[in-house]
Amino acid sequence: EAQVTQNPRYLITVTGKKLTVTCSQNMNHEYMSWYRQDPGLGLRQIYYSMNVEVTDKGDVPEGYKVSRKEKRNFPLILESPSPNQTSLYFCASSPALGLAGGEQYFGPGTRLTVT
Amino acid sequence: GENVEQHPSTLSVQEGDSAVIKCTYSDSASNYFPWYKQELGKGPQLIIDIRSNVGEKKDQRIAVTLNKTAKHFSLHITETQPEDSAVYFCAARSVNTGFQKLVFGTGTRLLVSP
């Protein structure tokens, strides 16, 4: 089954404790992206990657890191989480974007609480 | 950069009624406008999209219209059913970002009452 998986689905952590949220897709998509969803703010892009070893900042990259060492994986790293990073996080993937378009497929989400 | 505004934030309708959600965008170079449906506890899922060379697109009970001059697009759901209850997001993508970014609206929570 074609899908985007994220782990963990739920995470409660404390300020400053490094964490990684994993994202994996099995559709051989070039493009992957991370979003955070907050009430009243919709989905805001954190980072995206157009292919292996190619990443770029989205609209809200502060406090986050990503890497794309393999095509299928795109982990989100919070080196020193803070309470304002409490949010619902989504990973998405799509075939290469561009004039041809490309539907984004979203993972099920990771609800992160930082105390 | 691109900015997408979405209204209303909540919409309650009776089963069988129509629902309309409206979005405006700021970047005249945007050319792709998808709509996503997010059910409780799940990630958003594409339900329909439209490109700038088309004014309207339909898929069964849902339709999207685009007015490039006014820079707004709308989602129309006819004969609503309780399973249409969800959060709906519009989005836009622009050539000015190399087509690499989708900018989302803030979402509309649709509630369809039986």
PDB file of C-alpha atoms in Angstrom, chain A residues 76-113:
ATOM      1  CA  LEU A  76      12.569  16.040  11.457  1.00  0.00           C
ATOM      2  CA  ILE A  77      14.964  16.873  14.270  1.00  0.00           C
ATOM      3  CA  LEU A  78      14.320  19.173  17.206  1.00  0.00           C
ATOM      4  CA  GLU A  79      17.705  19.747  18.830  1.00  0.00           C
ATOM      5  CA  SER A  80      16.350  21.633  21.836  1.00  0.00           C
ATOM      6  CA  PRO A  81      12.550  21.557  21.873  1.00  0.00           C
ATOM      7  CA  SER A  82      10.654  24.420  23.453  1.00  0.00           C
ATOM      8  CA  PRO A  83       6.984  24.698  24.478  1.00  0.00           C
ATOM      9  CA  ASN A  84       6.184  26.816  21.399  1.00  0.00           C
ATOM     10  CA  GLN A  85       6.977  23.768  19.292  1.00  0.00           C
ATOM     11  CA  THR A  86       4.003  21.952  20.766  1.00  0.00           C
ATOM     12  CA  SER A  87       1.990  21.205  17.655  1.00  0.00           C
ATOM     13  CA  LEU A  88       0.656  18.625  15.231  1.00  0.00           C
ATOM     14  CA  TYR A  89       3.268  17.726  12.646  1.00  0.00           C
ATOM     15  CA  PHE A  90       2.699  16.283   9.200  1.00  0.00           C
ATOM     16  CA  CYS A  91       5.124  14.828   6.714  1.00  0.00           C
ATOM     17  CA  ALA A  92       4.145  14.827   3.049  1.00  0.00           C
ATOM     18  CA  SER A  93       5.593  13.541  -0.182  1.00  0.00           C
ATOM     19  CA  SER A  94       4.877  13.947  -3.870  1.00  0.00           C
ATOM     20  CA  PRO A  95       6.390  13.283  -7.245  1.00  0.00           C
ATOM     21  CA  ALA A  96       8.663  16.122  -8.308  1.00  0.00           C
ATOM     22  CA  LEU A  97       6.712  19.357  -8.297  1.00  0.00           C
ATOM     23  CA  GLY A  98       6.766  21.761 -11.169  1.00  0.00           C
ATOM     24  CA  LEU A  99       4.497  22.651 -14.025  1.00  0.00           C
ATOM     25  CA  ALA A 100       3.193  19.099 -14.099  1.00  0.00           C
ATOM     26  CA  GLY A 101       1.925  19.480 -10.574  1.00  0.00           C
ATOM     27  CA  GLY A 102       1.997  16.721  -8.021  1.00  0.00           C
ATOM     28  CA  GLU A 103      -0.481  15.684  -5.384  1.00  0.00           C
ATOM     29  CA  GLN A 104       1.005  15.738  -1.922  1.00  0.00           C
ATOM     30  CA  TYR A 105       0.401  12.626   0.157  1.00  0.00           C
ATOM     31  CA  PHE A 106       0.309  13.279   3.870  1.00  0.00           C
ATOM     32  CA  GLY A 107       1.276  11.049   6.740  1.00  0.00           C
ATOM     33  CA  PRO A 108      -1.077  10.490   9.706  1.00  0.00           C
ATOM     34  CA  GLY A 109       0.528  13.173  11.857  1.00  0.00           C
ATOM     35  CA  THR A 110       2.601  13.349  15.030  1.00  0.00           C
ATOM     36  CA  ARG A 111       1.197  15.178  18.002  1.00  0.00           C
ATOM     37  CA  LEU A 112       4.066  16.666  19.986  1.00  0.00           C
ATOM     38  CA  THR A 113       3.764  18.215  23.426  1.00  0.00           C
TER      39      THR A 113
END
